[in-house]
Each structure stands twice: as C-alpha cells, then as structure tokens.
PDB file of C-alpha atoms in Angstrom:
ATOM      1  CA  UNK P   1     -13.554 -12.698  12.331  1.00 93.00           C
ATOM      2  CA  UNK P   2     -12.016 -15.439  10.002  1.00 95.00           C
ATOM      3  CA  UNK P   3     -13.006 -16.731   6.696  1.00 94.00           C
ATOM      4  CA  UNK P   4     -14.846 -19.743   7.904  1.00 96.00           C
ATOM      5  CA  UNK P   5     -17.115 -17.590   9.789  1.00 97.00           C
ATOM      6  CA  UNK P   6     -17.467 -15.250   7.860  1.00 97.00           C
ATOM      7  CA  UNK P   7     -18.540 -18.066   5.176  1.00 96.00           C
ATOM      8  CA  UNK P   8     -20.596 -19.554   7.356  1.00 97.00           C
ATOM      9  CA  UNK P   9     -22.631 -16.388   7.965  1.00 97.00           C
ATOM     10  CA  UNK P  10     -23.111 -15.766   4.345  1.00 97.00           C
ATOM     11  CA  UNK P  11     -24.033 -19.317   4.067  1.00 97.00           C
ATOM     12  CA  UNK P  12     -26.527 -19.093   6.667  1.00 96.00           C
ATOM     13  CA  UNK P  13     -28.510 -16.062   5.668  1.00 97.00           C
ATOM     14  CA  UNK P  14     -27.203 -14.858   1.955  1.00 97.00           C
ATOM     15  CA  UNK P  15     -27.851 -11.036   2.533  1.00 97.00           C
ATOM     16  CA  UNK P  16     -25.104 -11.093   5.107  1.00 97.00           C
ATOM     17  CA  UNK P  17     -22.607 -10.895   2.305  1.00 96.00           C
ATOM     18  CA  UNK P  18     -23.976  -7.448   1.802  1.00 96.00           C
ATOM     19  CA  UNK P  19     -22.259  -6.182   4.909  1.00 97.00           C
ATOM     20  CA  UNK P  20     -19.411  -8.474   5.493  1.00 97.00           C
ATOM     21  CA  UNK P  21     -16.161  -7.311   3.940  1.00 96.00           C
ATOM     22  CA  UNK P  22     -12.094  -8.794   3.852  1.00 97.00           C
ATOM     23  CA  UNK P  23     -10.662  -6.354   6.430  1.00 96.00           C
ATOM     24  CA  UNK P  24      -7.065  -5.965   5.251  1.00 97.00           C
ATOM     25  CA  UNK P  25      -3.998  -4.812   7.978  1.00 96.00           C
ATOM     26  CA  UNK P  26      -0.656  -3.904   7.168  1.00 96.00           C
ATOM     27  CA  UNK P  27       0.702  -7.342   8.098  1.00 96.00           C
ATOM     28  CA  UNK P  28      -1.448  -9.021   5.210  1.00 98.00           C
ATOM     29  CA  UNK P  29       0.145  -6.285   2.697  1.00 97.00           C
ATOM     30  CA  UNK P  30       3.886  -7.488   4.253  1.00 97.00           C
ATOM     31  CA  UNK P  31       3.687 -10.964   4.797  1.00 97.00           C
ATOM     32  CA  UNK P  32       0.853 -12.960   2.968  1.00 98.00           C
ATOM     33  CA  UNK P  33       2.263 -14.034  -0.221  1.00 98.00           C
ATOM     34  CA  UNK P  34      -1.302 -13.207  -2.471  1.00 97.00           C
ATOM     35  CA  UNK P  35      -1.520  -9.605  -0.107  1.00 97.00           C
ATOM     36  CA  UNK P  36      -5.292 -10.571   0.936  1.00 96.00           C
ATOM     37  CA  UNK P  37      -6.488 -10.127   3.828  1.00 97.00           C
ATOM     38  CA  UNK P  38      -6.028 -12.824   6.707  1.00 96.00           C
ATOM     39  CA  UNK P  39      -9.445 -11.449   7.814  1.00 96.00           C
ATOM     40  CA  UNK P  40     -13.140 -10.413   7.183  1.00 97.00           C
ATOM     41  CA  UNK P  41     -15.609  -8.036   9.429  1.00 96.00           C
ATOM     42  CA  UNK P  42     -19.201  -6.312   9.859  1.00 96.00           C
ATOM     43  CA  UNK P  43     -18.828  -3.189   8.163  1.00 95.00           C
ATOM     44  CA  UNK P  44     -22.259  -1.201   8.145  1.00 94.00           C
ATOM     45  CA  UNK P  45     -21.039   1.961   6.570  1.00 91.00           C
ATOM     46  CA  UNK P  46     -22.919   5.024   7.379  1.00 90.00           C
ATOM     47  CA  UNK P  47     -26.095   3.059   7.388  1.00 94.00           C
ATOM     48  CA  UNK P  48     -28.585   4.052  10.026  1.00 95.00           C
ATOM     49  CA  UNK P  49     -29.301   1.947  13.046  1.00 96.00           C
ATOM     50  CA  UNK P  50     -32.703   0.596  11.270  1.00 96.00           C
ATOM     51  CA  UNK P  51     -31.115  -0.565   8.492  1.00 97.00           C
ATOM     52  CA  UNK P  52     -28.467  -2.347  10.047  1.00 97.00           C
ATOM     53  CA  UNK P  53     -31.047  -4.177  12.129  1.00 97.00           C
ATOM     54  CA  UNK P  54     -32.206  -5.652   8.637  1.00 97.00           C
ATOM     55  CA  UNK P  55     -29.190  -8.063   9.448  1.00 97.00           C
ATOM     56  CA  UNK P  56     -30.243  -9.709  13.004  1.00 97.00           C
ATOM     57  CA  UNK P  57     -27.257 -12.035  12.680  1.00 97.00           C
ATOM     58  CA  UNK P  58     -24.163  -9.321  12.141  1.00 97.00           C
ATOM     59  CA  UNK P  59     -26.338  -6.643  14.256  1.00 97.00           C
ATOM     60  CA  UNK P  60     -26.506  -9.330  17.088  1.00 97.00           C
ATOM     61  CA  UNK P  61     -22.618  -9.573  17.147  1.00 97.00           C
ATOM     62  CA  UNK P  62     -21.707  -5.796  17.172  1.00 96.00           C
ATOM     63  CA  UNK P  63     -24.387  -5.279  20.110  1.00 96.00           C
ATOM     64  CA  UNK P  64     -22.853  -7.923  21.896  1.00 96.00           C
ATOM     65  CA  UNK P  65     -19.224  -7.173  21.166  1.00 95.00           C
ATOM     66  CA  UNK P  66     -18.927  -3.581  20.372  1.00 94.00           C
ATOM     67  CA  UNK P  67     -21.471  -1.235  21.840  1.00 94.00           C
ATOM     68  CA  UNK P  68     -20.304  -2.041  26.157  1.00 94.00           C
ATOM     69  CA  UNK P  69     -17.130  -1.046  24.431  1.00 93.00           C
ATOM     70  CA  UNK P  70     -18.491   2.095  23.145  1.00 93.00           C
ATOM     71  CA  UNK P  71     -20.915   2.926  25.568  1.00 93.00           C
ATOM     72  CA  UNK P  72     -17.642   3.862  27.631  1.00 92.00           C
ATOM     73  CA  UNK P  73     -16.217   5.790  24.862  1.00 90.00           C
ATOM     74  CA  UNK P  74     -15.203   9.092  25.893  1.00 89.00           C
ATOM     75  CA  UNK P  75     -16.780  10.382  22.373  1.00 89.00           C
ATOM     76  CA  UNK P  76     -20.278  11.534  21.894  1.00 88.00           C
ATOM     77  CA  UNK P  77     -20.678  10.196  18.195  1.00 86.00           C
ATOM     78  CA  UNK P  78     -18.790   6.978  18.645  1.00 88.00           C
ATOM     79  CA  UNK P  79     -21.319   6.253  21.816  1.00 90.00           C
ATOM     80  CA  UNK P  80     -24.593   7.101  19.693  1.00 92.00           C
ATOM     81  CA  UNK P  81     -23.643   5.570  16.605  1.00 91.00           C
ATOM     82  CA  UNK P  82     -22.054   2.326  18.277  1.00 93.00           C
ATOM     83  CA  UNK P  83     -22.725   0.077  15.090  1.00 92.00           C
ATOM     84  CA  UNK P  84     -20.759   2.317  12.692  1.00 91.00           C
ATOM     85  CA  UNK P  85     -16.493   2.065  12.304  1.00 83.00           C
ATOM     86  CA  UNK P  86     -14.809   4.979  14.125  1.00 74.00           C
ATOM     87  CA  UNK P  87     -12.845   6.467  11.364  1.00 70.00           C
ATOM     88  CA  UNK P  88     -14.737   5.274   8.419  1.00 69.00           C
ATOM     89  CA  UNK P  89     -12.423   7.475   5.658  1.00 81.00           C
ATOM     90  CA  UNK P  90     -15.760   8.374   3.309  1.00 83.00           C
ATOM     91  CA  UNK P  91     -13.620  10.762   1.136  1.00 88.00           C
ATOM     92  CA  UNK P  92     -11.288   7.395   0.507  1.00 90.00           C
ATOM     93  CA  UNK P  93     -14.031   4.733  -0.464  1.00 90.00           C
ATOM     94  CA  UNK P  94     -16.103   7.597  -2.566  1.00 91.00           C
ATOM     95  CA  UNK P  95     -12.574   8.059  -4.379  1.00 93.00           C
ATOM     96  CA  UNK P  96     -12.137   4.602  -5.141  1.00 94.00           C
ATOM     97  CA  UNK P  97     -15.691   3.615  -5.762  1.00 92.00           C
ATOM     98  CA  UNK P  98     -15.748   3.394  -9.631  1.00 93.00           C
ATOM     99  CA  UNK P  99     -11.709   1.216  -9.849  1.00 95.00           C
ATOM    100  CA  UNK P 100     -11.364  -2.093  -9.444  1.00 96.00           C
ATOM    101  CA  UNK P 101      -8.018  -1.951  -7.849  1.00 97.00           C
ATOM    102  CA  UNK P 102      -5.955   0.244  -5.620  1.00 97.00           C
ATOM    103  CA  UNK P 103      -2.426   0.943  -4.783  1.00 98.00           C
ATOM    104  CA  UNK P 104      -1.605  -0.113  -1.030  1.00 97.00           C
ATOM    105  CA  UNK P 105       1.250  -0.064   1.586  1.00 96.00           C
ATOM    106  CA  UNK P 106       1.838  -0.809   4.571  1.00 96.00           C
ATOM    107  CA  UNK P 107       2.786   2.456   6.498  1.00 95.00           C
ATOM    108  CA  UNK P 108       5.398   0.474   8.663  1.00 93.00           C
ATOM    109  CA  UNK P 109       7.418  -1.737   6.290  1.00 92.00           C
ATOM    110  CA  UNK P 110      11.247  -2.291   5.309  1.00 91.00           C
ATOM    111  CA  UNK P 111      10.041  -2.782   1.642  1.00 91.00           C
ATOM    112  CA  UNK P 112       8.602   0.716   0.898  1.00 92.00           C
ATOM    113  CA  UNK P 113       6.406  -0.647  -1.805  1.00 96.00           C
ATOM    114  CA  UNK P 114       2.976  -0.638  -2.750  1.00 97.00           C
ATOM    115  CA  UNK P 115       1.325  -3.645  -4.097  1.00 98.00           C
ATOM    116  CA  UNK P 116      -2.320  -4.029  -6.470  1.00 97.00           C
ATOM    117  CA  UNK P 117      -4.749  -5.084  -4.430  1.00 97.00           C
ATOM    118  CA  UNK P 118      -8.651  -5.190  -5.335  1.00 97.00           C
ATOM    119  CA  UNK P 119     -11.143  -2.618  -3.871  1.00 96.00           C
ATOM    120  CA  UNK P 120     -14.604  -4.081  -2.285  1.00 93.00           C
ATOM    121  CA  UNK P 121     -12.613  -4.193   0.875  1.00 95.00           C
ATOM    122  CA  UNK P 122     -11.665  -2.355   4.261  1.00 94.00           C
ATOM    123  CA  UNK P 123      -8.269  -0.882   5.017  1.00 94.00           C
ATOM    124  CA  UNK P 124      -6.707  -0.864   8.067  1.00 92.00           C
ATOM    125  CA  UNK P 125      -5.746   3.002   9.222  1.00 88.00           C
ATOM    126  CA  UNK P 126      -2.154   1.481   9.391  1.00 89.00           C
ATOM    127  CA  UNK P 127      -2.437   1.033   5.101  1.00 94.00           C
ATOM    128  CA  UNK P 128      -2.005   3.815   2.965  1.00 95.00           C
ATOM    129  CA  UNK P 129      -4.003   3.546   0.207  1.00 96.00           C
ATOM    130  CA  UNK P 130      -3.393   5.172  -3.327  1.00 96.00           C
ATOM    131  CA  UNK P 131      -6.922   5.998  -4.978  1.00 94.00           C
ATOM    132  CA  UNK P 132      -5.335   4.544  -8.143  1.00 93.00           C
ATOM    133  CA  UNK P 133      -5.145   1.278  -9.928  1.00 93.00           C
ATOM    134  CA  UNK P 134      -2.488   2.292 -13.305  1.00 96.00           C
ATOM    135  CA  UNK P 135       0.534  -0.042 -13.989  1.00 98.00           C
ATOM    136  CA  UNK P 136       2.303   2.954 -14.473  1.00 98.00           C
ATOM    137  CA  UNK P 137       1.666   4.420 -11.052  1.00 98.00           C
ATOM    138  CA  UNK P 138       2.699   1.455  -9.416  1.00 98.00           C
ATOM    139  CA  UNK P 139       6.265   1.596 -11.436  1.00 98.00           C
ATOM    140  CA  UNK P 140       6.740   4.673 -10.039  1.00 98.00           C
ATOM    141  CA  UNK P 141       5.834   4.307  -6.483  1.00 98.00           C
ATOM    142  CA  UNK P 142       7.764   1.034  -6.748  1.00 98.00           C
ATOM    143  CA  UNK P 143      10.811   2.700  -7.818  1.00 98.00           C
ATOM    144  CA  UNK P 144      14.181   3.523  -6.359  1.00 98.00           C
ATOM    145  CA  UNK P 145      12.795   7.423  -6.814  1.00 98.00           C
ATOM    146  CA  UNK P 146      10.063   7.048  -4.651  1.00 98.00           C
ATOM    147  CA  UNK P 147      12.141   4.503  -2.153  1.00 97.00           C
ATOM    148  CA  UNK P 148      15.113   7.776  -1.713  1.00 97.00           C
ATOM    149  CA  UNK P 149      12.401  10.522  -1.293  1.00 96.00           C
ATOM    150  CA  UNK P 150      10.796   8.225   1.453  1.00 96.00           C
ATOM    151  CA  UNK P 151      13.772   7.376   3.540  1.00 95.00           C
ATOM    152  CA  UNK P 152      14.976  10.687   3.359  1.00 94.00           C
ATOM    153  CA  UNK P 153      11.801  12.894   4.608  1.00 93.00           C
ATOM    154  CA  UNK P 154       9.765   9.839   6.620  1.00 91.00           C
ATOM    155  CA  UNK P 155      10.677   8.261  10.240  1.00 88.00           C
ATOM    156  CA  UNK P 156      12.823   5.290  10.166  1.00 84.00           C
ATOM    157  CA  UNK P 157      13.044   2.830  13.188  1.00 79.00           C
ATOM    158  CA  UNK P 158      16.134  -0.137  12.719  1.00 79.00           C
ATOM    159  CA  UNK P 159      15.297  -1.371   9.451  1.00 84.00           C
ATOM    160  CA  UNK P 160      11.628  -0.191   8.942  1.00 89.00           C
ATOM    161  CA  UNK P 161      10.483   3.340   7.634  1.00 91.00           C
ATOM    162  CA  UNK P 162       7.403   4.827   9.132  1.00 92.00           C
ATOM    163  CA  UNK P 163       5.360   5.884   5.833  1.00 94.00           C
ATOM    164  CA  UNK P 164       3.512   9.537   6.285  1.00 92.00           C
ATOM    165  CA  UNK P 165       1.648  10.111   3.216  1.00 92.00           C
ATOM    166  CA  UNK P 166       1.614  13.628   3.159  1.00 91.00           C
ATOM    167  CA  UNK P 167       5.654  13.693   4.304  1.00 92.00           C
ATOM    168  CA  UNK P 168       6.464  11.483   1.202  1.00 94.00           C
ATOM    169  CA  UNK P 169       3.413  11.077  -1.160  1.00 94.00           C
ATOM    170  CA  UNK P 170       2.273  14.587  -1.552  1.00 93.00           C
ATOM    171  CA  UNK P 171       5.134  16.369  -1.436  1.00 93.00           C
ATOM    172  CA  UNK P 172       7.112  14.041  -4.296  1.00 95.00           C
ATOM    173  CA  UNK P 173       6.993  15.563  -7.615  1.00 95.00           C
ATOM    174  CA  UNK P 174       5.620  12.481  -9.570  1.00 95.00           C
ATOM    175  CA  UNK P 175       6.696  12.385 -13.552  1.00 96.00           C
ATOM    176  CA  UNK P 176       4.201  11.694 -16.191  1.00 94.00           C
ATOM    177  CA  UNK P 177       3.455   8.724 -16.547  1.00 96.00           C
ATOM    178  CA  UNK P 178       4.893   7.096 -19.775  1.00 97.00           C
ATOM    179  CA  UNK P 179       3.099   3.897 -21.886  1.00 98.00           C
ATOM    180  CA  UNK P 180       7.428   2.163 -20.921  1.00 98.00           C
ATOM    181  CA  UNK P 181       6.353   3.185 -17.665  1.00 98.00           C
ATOM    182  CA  UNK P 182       3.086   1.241 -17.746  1.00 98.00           C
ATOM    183  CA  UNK P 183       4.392  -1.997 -19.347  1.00 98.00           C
ATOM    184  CA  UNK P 184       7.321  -2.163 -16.789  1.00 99.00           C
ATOM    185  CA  UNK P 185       4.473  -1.904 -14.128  1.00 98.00           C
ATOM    186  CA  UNK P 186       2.612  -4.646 -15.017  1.00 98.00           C
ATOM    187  CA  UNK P 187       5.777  -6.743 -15.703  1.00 98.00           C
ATOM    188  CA  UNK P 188       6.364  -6.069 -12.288  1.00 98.00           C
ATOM    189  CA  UNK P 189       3.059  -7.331 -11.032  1.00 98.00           C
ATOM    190  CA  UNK P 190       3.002 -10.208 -13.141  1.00 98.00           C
ATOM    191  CA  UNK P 191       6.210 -12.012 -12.046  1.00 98.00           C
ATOM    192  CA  UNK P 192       6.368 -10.660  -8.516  1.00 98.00           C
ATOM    193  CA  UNK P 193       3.194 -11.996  -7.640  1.00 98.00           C
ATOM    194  CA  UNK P 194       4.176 -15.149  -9.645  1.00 98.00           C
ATOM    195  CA  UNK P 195       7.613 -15.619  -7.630  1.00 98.00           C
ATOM    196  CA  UNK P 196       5.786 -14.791  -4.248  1.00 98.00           C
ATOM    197  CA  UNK P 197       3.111 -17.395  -4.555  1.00 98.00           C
ATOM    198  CA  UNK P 198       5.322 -19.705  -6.397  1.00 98.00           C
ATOM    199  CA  UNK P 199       7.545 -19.514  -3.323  1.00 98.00           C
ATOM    200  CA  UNK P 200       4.997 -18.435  -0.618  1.00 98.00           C
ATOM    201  CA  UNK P 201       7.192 -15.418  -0.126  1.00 98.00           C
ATOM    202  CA  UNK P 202       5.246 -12.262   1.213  1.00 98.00           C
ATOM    203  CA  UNK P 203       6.939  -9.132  -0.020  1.00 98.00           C
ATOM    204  CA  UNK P 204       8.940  -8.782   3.130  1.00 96.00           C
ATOM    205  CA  UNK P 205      10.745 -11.934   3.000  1.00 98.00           C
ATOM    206  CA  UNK P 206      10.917 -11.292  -1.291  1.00 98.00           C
ATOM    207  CA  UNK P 207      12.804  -8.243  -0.811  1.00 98.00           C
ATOM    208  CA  UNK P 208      14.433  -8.147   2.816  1.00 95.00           C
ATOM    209  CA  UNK P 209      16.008 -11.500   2.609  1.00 97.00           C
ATOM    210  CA  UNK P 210      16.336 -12.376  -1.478  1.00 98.00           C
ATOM    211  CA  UNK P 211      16.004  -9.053  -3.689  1.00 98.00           C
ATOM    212  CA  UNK P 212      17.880  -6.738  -1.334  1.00 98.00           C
ATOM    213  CA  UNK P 213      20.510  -9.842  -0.365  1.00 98.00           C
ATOM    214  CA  UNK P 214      23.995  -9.176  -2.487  1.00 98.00           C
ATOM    215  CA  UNK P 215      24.450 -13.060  -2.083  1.00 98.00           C
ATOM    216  CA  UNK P 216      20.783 -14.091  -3.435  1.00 98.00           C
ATOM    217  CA  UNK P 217      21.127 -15.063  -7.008  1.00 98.00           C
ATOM    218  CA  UNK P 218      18.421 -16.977  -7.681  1.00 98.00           C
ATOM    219  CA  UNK P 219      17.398 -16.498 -11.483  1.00 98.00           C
ATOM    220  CA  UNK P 220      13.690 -15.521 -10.594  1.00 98.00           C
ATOM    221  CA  UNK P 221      15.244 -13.183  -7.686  1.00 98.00           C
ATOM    222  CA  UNK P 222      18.021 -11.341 -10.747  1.00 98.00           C
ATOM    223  CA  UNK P 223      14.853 -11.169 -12.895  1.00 98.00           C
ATOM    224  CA  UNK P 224      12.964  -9.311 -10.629  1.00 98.00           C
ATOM    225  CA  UNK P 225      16.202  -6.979  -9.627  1.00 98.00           C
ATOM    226  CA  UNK P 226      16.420  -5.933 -13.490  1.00 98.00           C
ATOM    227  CA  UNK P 227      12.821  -5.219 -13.491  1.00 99.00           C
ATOM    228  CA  UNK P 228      13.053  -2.936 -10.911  1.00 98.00           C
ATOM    229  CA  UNK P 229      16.595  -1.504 -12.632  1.00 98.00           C
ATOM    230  CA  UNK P 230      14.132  -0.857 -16.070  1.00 98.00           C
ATOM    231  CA  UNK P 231      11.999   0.831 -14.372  1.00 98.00           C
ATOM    232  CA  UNK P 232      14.408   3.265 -12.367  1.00 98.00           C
ATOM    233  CA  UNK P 233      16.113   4.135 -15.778  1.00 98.00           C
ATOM    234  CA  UNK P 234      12.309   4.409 -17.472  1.00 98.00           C
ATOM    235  CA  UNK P 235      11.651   6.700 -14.238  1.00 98.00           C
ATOM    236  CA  UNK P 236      14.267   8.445 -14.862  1.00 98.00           C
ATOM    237  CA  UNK P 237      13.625   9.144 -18.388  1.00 97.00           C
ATOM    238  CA  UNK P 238      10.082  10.362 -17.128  1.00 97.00           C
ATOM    239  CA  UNK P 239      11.480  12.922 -15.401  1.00 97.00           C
ATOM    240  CA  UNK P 240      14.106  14.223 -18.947  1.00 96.00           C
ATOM    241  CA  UNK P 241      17.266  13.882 -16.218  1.00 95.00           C
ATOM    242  CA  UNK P 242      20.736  12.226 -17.567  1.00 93.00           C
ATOM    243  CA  UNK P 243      21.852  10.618 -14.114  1.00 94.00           C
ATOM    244  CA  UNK P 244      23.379   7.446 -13.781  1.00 95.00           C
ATOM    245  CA  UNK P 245      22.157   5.715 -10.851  1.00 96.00           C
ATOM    246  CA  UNK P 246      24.484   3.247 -10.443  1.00 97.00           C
ATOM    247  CA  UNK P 247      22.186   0.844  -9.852  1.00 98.00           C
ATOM    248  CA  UNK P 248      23.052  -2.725  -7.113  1.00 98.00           C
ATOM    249  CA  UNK P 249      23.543  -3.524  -4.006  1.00 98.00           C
ATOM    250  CA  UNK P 250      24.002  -0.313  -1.895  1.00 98.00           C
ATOM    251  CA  UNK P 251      23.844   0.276   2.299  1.00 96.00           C
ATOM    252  CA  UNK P 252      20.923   2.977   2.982  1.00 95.00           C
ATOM    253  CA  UNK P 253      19.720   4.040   6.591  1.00 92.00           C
ATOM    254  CA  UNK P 254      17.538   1.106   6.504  1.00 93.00           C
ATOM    255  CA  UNK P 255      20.186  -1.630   5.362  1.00 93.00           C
ATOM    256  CA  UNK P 256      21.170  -2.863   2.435  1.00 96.00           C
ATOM    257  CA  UNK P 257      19.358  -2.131  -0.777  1.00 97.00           C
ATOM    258  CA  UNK P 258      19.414  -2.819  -4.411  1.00 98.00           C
ATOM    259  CA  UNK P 259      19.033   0.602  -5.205  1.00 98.00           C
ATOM    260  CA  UNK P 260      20.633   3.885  -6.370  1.00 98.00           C
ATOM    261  CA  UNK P 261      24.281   4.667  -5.258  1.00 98.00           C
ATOM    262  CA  UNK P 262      24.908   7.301  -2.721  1.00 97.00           C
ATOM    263  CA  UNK P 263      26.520   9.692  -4.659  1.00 97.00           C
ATOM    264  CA  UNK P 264      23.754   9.327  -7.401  1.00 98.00           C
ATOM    265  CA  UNK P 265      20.714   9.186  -4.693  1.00 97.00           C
ATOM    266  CA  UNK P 266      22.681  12.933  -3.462  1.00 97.00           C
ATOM    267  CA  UNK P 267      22.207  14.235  -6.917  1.00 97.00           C
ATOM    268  CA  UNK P 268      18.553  12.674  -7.235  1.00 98.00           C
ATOM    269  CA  UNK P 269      17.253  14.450  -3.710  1.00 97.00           C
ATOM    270  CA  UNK P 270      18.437  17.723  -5.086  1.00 97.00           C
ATOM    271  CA  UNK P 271      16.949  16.986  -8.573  1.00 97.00           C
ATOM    272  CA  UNK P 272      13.229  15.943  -6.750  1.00 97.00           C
ATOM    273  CA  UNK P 273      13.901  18.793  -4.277  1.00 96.00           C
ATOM    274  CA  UNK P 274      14.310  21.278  -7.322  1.00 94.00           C
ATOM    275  CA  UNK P 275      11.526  20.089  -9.099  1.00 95.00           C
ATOM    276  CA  UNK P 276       9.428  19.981  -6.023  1.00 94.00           C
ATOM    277  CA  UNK P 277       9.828  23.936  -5.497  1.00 92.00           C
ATOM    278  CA  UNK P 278       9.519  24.965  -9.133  1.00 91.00           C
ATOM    279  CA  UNK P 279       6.209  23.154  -9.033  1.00 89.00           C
ATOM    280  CA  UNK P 280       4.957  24.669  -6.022  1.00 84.00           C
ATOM    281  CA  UNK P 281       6.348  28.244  -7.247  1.00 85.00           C
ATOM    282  CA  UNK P 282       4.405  27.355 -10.734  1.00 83.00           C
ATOM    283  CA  UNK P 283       1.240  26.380  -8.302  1.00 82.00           C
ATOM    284  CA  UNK P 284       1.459  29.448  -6.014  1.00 80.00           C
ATOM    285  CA  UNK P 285       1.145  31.298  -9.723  1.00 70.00           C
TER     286      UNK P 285
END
C-alpha cells in the first residue's frame, strides 16, 4: 500500500502503527534519492491468528486480499497460516533487532554498493541485507575491493551484476576494520546522501551516469570520486598489501568504472584469493 494509506490507517485507529511497516524493494535502494521505501505493508510477524484479529482493520485487508490467494497455495503452512509473510527471514530481524541501522543492496544493481538504511522495516527478498550498521563496514563493502571480488565470482547480465551473498559476501576475506576506515565511511555517507538529495539523484543515476562517467566533472561528483579513492588506499592499508591500484576511469565487464586498473585488479584477485585460502586453511585448524 502507499504512504497515504498507510497514514490514514494509523490515523484512523492508532494501534495499527503497531503492524504496519515501510516495505523496502531493491528499486527504492537504486533509484530513490533518500533509499526509503516507496512503500508500506501489514506485516504480522509470527503472531498467531488471534492476535492479529486484535487489528480488524489490517486483518480485514489480508482476508480479503491474501488468503483466496493462499488458499490455492500448493504449500501446507502458507495455506494455514495465510496472515503471516511467506519467507519471513526470523534469523535476519533477530540479528538486527538491537541496531538502529543496517547495510543494504540491491541484489540486481550496476552500482554494487550498499547504502545505511534504518531498521524497523521489511526487506524485500531481492535486498541483501548486512546485519551491521559500522561506518567502517560500509567503506569496505563500498570499496573498489569488494566491487572486483563481486564482478569476478557473481552473475553479470549487460551492465548489472546479480549479487549472491554467499558467492561474494561470505567468501571475501574482509580486513579489520581500521578507526581511517570508519571516518572515510561516514564521509562517504555524509556527502553522498547530501549530493543525491541535493540533486534528487538515486545511487544509480549518481554513479552510472556522473561518478563512473570519464566526462562528469562536476566538483561534488570529483569529491565523491576521491572519497571513494581514500578509501580504496585506506582498504588497502587494512589488508598490510603495497599495490598501487591505479585508481580512474577503467572498462570492467560491467562498463566503465572509476575503479582499480586491470593489471592492478589481476594482482588484487590473487591477493583476496590467497588470503581467502589461508583463512579457511587457518579455520579448518
């Protein structure tokens, strides 16, 4: 539903705000310069049917709307407990719970970066969602290091890289994360999410068609391009490696990127790739 009516419900009978959340898609993370979500819905949780029924107004519209659509449902569960989401993700919203932030992407983007984004809402299963909320994470997932790892082990269709979490997340051997690396992070969020409002820019256009664009040199766009340079080098420095990454404008299976250059995004994959079996041999014990 949209804002208005979700307003209006909560307007209408208070309580309702108890059980109607901003439901945030991939599309919101990509394209909406503030990243929020374009939407809100009924979310009752694991509640039990009883309970739910203490909201006649939001109960009303999932019996009408959802349960014919379930009562079809080729699923057992998902007939009987009609009033609950399908793939609720428990383990996710226990994990993030106690932060007031998280870490989110879009798993089918061209910008292959993850924005801060507050919690008390529902993600789409087409968001990945990082149970963390440190500046310093987000440097690092918002780095040329993570951008190389992803392009080179995910899916990529035209332009656009398909995002697997445990392809590209899990398996990338993270460095420790560094106080440089945590003010870079929030220098980052600070005037990114001042140029994309300032502009209305959601962080597709910001990157695809201005950071990423050898001819954009808007002062606020170079600004942001040396941000992301600091933090490669301060990334970098994390992980104790002397490489020169040679950083600007440089073509990658997805187009053209401000990023590492090829010869020094070679030498980084077999650094990460190193470092990635050495941990897992130092795991394995």
């Amino acid at each position: 539903m949209t804002y208005d009516q979700a307003d209006e419900l909560i307007r209408s009978d208070p309580k309702n705000g108890e059980a109607l959340q901003p439901y945030v898609i991939g599309k919101d993370l990509n394209q909406r310069p503030d990243c929020s979500a374009s939407r809100w819905v009924i979310n009752f949780r694991d509640w039990p049917l009883d309970r739910a029924e203490e909201y006649p107004d939001l109960i009303d519209i999932v019996r009408r709307l959802v349960k014919p659509k379930r009562d079809t449902n080729k699923r057992e569960q998902r007939r009987k407990r009609w009033w609950m989401y399908a793939e609720r993700a428990p383990e996710l919203y226990a994990a993030i719970a106690d932060l007031d932030h998280v870490l989110a992407l879009s798993l089918v983007s061209n910008a292959v970066l993850p924005v801060r984004v507050p919690t008390g809402q529902v993600f789409a299963h087409r968001c990945a969602v990082f149970a963390r909320d440190g500046f310093a994470d987000l440097a690092v997932l918002s780095s040329s290091i993570h951008a190389s790892w992803v392009i080179r082990y995910t899916s990529t269709l035209e332009t656009r890289i398909n995002y697997s979490p445990n392809d590209v997340f899990l398996t990338l051997p993270r460095p420790e994360n560094t106080p440089e690396l945590a003010e870079l992070g929030k220098r980052l969020d600070t005037e990114r999410r001042e140029l994309m409002l300032g502009r209305g820019w959601g962080l597709t256009t910001t990157y695809q068609h201005h950071v990423h664009n050898p001819a954009d040199r808007d002062p606020a766009v170079v600004k942001l391009r040396e941000i992301h340079t600091a933090i490669d080098h301060a990334v970098l420095d994390a992980y104790g490696w002397a490489l020169d990454p040679e950083i600007g404008h440089h073509p990658t299976k997805i187009g053209t990127r401000w990023t590492l250059s090829p010869q020094a995004r070679f030498e980084l994959l077999d650094l990460l790739l190193e470092e990635n079996h050495l941990r897992h041999d130092q795991e394995r014990g």
